PDB file of C-alpha atoms in Angstrom:
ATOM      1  CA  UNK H   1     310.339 210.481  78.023  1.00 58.00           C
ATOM      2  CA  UNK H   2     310.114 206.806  78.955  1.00 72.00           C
ATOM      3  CA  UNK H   3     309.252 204.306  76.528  1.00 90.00           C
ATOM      4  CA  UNK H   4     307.104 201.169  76.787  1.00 95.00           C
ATOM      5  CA  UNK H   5     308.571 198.747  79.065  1.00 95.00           C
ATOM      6  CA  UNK H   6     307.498 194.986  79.579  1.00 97.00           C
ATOM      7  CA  UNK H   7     307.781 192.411  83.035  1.00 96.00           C
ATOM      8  CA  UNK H   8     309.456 189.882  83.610  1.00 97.00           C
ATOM      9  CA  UNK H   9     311.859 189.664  80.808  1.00 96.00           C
ATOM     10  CA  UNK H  10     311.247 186.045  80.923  1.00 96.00           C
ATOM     11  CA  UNK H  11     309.030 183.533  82.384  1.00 96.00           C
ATOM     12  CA  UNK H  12     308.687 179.760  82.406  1.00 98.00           C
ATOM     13  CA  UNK H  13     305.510 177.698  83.508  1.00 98.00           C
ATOM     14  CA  UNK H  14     304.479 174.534  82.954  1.00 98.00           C
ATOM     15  CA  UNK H  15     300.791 173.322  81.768  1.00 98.00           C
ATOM     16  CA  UNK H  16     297.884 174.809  83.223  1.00 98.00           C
ATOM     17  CA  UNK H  17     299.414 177.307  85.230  1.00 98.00           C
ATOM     18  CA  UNK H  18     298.397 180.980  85.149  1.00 98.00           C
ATOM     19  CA  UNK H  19     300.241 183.505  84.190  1.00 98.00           C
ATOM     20  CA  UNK H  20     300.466 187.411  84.273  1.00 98.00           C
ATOM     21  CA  UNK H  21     302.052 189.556  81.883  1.00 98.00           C
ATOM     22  CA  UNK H  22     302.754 193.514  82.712  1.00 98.00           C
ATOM     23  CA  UNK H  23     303.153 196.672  80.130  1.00 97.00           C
ATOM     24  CA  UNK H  24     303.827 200.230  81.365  1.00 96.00           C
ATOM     25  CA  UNK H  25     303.110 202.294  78.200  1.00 93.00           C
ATOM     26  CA  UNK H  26     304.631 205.364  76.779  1.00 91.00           C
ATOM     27  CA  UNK H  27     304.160 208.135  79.223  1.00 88.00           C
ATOM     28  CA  UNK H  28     301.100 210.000  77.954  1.00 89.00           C
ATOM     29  CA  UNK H  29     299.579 207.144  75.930  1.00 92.00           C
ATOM     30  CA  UNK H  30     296.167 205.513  76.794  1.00 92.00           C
ATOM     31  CA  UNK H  31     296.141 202.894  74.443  1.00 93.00           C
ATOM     32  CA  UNK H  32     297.726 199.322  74.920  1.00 95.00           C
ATOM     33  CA  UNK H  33     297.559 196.527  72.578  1.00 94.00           C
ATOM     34  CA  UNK H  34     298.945 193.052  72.843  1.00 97.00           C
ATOM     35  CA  UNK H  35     300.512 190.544  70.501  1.00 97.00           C
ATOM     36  CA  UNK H  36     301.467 187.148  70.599  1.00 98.00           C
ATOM     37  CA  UNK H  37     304.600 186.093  68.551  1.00 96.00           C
ATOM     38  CA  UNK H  38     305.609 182.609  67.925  1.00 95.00           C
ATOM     39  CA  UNK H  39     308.872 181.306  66.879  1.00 92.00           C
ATOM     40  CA  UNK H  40     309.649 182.217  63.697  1.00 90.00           C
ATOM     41  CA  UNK H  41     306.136 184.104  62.882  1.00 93.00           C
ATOM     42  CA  UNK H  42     304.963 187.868  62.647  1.00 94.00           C
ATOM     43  CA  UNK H  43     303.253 189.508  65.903  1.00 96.00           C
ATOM     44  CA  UNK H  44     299.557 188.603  66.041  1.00 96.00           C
ATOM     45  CA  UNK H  45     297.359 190.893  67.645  1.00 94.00           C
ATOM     46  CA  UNK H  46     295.934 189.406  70.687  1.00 96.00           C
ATOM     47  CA  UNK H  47     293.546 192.518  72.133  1.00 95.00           C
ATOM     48  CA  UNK H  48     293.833 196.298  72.772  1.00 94.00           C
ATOM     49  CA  UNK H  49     292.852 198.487  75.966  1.00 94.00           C
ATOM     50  CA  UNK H  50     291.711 201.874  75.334  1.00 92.00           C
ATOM     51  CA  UNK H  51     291.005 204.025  78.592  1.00 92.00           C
ATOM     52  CA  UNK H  52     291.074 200.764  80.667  1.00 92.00           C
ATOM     53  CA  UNK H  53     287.997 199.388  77.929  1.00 94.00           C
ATOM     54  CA  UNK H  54     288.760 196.509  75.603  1.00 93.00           C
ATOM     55  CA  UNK H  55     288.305 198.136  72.146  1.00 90.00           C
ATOM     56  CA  UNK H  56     289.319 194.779  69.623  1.00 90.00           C
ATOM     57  CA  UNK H  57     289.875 191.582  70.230  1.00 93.00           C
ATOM     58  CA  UNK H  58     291.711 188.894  67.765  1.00 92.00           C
ATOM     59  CA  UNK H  59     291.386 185.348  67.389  1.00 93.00           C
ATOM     60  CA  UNK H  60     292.246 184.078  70.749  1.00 97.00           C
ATOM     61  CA  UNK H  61     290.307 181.984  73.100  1.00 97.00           C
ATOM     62  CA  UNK H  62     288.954 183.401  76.370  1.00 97.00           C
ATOM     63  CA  UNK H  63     291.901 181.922  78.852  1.00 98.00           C
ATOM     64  CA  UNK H  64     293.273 185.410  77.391  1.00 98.00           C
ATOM     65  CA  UNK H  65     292.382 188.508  79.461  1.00 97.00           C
ATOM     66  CA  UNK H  66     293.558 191.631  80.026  1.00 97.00           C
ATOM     67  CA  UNK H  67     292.721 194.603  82.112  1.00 96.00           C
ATOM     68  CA  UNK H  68     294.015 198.316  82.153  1.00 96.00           C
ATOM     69  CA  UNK H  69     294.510 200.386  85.200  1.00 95.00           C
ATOM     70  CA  UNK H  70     293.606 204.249  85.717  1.00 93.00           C
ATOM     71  CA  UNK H  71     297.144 204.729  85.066  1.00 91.00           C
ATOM     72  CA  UNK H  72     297.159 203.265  81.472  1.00 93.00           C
ATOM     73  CA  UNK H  73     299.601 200.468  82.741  1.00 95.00           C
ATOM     74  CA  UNK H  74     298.011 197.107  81.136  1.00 97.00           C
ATOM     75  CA  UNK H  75     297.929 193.002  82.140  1.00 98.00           C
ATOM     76  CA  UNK H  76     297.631 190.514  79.730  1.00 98.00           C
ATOM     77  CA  UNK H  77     296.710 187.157  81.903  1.00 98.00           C
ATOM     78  CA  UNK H  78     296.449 183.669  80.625  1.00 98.00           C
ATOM     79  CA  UNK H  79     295.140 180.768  82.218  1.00 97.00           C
ATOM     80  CA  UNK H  80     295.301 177.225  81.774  1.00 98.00           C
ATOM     81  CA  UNK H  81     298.640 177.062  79.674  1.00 98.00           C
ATOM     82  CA  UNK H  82     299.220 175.158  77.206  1.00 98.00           C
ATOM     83  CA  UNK H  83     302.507 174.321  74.997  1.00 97.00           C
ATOM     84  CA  UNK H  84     301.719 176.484  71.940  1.00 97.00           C
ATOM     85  CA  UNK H  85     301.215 179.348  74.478  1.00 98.00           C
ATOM     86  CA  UNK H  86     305.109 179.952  74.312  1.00 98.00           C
ATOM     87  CA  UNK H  87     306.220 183.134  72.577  1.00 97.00           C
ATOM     88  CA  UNK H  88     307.170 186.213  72.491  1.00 96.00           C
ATOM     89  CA  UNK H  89     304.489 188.177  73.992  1.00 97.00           C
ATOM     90  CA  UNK H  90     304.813 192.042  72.869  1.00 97.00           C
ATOM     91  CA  UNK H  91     303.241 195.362  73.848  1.00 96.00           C
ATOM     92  CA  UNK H  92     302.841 198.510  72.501  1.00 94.00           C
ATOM     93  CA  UNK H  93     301.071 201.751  73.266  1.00 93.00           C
ATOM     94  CA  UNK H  94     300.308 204.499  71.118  1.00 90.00           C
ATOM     95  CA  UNK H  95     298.248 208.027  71.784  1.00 89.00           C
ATOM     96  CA  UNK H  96     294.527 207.521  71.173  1.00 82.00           C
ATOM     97  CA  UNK H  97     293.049 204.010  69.035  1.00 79.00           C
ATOM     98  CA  UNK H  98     292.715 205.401  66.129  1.00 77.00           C
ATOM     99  CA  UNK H  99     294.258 204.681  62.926  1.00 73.00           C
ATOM    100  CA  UNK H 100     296.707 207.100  62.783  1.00 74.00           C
ATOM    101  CA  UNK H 101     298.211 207.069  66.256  1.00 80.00           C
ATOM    102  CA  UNK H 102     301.392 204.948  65.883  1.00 84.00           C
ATOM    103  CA  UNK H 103     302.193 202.845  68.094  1.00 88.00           C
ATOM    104  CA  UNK H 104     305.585 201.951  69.831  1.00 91.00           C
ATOM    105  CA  UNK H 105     306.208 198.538  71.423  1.00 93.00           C
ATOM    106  CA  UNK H 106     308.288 197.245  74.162  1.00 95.00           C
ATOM    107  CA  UNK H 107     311.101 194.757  74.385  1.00 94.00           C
ATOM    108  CA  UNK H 108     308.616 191.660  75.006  1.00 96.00           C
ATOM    109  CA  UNK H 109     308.411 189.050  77.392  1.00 97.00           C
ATOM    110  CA  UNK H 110     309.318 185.516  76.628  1.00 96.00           C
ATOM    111  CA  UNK H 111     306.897 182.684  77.638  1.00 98.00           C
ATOM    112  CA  UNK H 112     308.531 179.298  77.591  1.00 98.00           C
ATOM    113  CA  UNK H 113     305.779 176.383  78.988  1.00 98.00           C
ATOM    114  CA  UNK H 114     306.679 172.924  79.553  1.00 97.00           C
TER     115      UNK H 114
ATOM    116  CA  UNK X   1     290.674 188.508  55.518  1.00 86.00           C
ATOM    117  CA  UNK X   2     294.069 190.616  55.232  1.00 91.00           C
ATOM    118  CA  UNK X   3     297.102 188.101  54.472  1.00 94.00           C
ATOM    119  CA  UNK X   4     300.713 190.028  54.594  1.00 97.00           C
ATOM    120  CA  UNK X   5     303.456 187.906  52.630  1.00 97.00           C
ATOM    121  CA  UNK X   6     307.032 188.739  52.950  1.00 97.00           C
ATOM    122  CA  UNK X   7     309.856 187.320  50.405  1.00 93.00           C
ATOM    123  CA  UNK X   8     312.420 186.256  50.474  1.00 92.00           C
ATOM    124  CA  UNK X   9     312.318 184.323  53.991  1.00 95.00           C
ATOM    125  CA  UNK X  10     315.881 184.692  54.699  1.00 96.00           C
ATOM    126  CA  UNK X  11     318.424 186.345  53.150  1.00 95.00           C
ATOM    127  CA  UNK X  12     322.288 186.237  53.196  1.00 97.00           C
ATOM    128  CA  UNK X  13     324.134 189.326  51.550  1.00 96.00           C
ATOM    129  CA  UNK X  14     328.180 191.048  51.890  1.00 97.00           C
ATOM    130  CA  UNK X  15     328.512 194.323  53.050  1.00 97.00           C
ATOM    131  CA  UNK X  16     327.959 197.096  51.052  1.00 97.00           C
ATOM    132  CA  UNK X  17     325.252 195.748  49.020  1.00 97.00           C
ATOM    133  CA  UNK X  18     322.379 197.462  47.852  1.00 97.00           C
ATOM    134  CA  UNK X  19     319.106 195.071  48.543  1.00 95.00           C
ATOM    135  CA  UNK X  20     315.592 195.012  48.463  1.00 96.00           C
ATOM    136  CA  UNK X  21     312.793 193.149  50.939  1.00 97.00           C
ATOM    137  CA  UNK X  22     309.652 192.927  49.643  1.00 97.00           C
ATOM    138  CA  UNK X  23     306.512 192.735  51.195  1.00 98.00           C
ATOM    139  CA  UNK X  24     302.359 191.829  49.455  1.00 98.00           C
ATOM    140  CA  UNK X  25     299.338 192.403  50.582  1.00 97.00           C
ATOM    141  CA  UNK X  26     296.073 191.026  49.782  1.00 96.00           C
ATOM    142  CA  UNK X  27     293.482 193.262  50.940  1.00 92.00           C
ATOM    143  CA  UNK X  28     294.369 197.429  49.421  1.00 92.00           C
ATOM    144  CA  UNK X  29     292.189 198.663  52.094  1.00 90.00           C
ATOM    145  CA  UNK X  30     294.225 200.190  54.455  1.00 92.00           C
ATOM    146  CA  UNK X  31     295.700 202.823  56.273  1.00 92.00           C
ATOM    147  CA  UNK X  32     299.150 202.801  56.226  1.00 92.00           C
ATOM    148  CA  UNK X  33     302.009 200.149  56.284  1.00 95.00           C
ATOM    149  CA  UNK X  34     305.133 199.742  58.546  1.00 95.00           C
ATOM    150  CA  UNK X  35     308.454 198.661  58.300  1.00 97.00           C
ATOM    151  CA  UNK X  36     310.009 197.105  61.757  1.00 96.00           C
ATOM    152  CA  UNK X  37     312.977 196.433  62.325  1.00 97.00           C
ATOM    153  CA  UNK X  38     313.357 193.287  65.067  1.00 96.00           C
ATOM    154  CA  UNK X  39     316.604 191.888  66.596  1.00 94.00           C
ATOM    155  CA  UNK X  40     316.848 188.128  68.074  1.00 89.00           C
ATOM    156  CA  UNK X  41     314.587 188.246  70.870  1.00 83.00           C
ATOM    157  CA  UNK X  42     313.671 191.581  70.777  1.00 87.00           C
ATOM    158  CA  UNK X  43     310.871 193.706  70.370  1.00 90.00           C
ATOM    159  CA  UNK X  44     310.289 195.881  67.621  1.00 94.00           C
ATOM    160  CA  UNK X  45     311.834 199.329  66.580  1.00 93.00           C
ATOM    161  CA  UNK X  46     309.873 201.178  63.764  1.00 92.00           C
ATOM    162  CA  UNK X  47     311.745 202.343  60.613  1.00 95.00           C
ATOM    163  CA  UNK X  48     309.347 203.709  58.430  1.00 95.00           C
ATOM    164  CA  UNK X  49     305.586 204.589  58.410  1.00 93.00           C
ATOM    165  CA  UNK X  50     304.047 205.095  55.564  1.00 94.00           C
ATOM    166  CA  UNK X  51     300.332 206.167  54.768  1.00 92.00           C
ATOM    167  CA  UNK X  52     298.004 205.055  52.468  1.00 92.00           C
ATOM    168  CA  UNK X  53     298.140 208.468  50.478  1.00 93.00           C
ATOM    169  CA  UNK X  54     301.886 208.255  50.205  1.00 94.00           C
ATOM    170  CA  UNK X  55     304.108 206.728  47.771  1.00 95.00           C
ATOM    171  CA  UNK X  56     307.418 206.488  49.713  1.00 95.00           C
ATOM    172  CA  UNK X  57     309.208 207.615  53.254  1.00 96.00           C
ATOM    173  CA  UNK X  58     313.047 207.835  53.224  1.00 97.00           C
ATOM    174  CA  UNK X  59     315.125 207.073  56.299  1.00 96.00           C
ATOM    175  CA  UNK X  60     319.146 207.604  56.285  1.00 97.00           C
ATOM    176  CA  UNK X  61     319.722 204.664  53.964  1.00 97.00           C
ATOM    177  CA  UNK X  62     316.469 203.223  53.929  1.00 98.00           C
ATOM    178  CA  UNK X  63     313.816 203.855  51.929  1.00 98.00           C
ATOM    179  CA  UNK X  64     310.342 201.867  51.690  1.00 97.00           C
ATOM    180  CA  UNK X  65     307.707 202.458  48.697  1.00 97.00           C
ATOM    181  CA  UNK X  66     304.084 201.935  48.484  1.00 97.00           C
ATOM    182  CA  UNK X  67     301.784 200.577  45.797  1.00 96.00           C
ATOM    183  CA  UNK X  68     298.724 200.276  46.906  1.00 93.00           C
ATOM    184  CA  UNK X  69     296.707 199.065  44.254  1.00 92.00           C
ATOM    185  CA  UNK X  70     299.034 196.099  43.283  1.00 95.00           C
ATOM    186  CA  UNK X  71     299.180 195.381  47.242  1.00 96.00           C
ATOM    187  CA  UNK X  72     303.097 195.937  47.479  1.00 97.00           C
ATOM    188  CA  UNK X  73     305.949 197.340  49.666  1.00 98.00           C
ATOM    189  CA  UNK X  74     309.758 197.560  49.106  1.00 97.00           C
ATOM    190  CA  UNK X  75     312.200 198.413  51.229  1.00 97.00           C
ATOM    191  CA  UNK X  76     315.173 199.172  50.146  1.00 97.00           C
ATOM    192  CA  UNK X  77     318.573 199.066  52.254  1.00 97.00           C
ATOM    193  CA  UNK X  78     321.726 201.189  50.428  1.00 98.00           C
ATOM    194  CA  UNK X  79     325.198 200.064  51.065  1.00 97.00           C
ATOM    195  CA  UNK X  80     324.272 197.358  53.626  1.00 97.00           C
ATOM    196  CA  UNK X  81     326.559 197.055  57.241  1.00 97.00           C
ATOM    197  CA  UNK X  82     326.560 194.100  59.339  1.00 97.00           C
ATOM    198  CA  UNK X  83     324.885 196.357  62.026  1.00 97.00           C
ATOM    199  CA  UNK X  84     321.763 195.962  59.606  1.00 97.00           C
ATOM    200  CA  UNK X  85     321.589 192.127  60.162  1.00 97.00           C
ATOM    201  CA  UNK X  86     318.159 191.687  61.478  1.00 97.00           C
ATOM    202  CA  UNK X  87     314.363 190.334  60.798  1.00 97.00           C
ATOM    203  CA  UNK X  88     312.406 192.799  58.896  1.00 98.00           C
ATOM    204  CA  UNK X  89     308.753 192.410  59.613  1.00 97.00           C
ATOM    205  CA  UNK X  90     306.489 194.941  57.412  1.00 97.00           C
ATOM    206  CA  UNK X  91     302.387 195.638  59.037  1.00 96.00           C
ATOM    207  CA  UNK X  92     299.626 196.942  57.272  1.00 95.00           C
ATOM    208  CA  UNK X  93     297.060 198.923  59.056  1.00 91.00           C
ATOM    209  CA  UNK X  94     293.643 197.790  57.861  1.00 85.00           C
ATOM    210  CA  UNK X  95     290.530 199.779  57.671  1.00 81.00           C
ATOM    211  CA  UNK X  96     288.041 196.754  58.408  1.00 71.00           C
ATOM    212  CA  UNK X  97     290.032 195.587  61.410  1.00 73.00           C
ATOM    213  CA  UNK X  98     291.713 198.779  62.758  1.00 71.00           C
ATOM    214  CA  UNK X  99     294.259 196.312  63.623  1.00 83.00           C
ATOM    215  CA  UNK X 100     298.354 196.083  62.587  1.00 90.00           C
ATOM    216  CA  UNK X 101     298.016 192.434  60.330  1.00 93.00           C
ATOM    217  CA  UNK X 102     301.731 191.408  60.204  1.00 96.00           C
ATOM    218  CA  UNK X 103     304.403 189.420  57.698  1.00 96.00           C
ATOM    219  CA  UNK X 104     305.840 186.796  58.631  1.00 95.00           C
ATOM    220  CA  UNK X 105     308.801 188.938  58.121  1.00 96.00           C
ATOM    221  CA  UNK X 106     312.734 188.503  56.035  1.00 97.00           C
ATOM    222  CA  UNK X 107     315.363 187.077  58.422  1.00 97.00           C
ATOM    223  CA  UNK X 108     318.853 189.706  56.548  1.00 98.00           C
ATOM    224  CA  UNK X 109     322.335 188.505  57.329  1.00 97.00           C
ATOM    225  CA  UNK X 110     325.023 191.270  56.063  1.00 97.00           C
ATOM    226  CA  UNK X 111     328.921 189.788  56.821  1.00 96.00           C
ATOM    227  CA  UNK X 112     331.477 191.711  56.507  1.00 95.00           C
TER     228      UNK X 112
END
């Protein structure tokens, strides 16, 4: 069984660039969600995909999309960097979106913009 | 709104203590809480789940509690290695938001 996996490892932009973020989720999973960690801070959850639907959304501006493919893989894009945009940026997929399907994250993908 | 506190920050212990991380809530509604386990850079790696209807899940040498009413979370780490140096982030699982809420996490040095 393959776990959740996460592209690139790392990444640096500068200011208002675009950027795409890729998550391949646990195999038989259908639901992705997305966090955001800064430096020194807990995970905050950014949005989830549910059979390629957005079911949640946090507190995060619109420059933050996402999209989920038939296959359950997930993007997380973000447009017009900006400085406080670097972080970790973590995945994790889990079953159904329900409460009690746990979910399992990958190894993250670090956003530095300068 | 769900605010998870973790204490202490950062913590700095020999090997082969016995320690405890704490971890408040502010909101009891929820479904379960999580214990993660995160190393530099890393993602995370779950140690211990445990729902809203349970007390306590053991794991090896770890064990985590739950109080819900009071809004706190232990977890407790037996005869600590220097393999367990770490941040330990605990979650909560909220009813309202159906969304993991996180601490800010305790930062755990163990030398040898």
């Amino acid at each position: 069984e393959t776990g959740v996996t996460q592209s690139p490892t790392h990444l640096i932009k500068t200011r208002g660039q675009q950027v795409t973020l890729r998550c391949s989720s646990q195999s038989g999973h259908n639901t992705v969600s997305w966090y955001q960690q800064a430096l020194g801070q807990g995970p905050q959850f950014i949005f989830q995909y549910y059979r390629e639907e957005e079911n949640g959304r946090g507190n995060f501006p619109p420059r933050f999309s996402g999209l989920q493919f038939p296959n359950y893989s997930s993007e997380l894009n973000v447009n017009a960097l900006e400085l406080d945009d670097s972080a970790l940026y973590l995945c994790a997929s889990s079953l159904g979106a329900g409460p009690s399907n746990e979910q399992f994250f990958g190894p993250g993908t670090r956003l530095t913009v300068l | 709104k769900q605010e998870v506190t973790q204490i202490p920050a950062a913590l700095s212990v020999p090997e082969g203590e016995n320690l405890v991380l704490n971890c408040s809530f502010t909101d009891s509604a929820i479904y379960n809480l999580q214990w993660f386990r995160q190393d530099p850079g890393k993602g995370l790696t779950s140690l211990l789940l445990i729902q809203s209807s349970q007390r306590e899940q053991t794991s090896g040498r770890l064990n985590a509690s739950l109080d819900k009413s009071s809004g706190r979370s232990t977890l407790y780490i037996a005869a600590s290695q220097p393999g367990d140096s770490a941040t330990y982030l605990c979650a909560v699982l909220n009813y309202n938001t159906d969304k993991l809420i996180f601490g800010t996490g305790t930062r755990l040095q163990v030398f040898p």
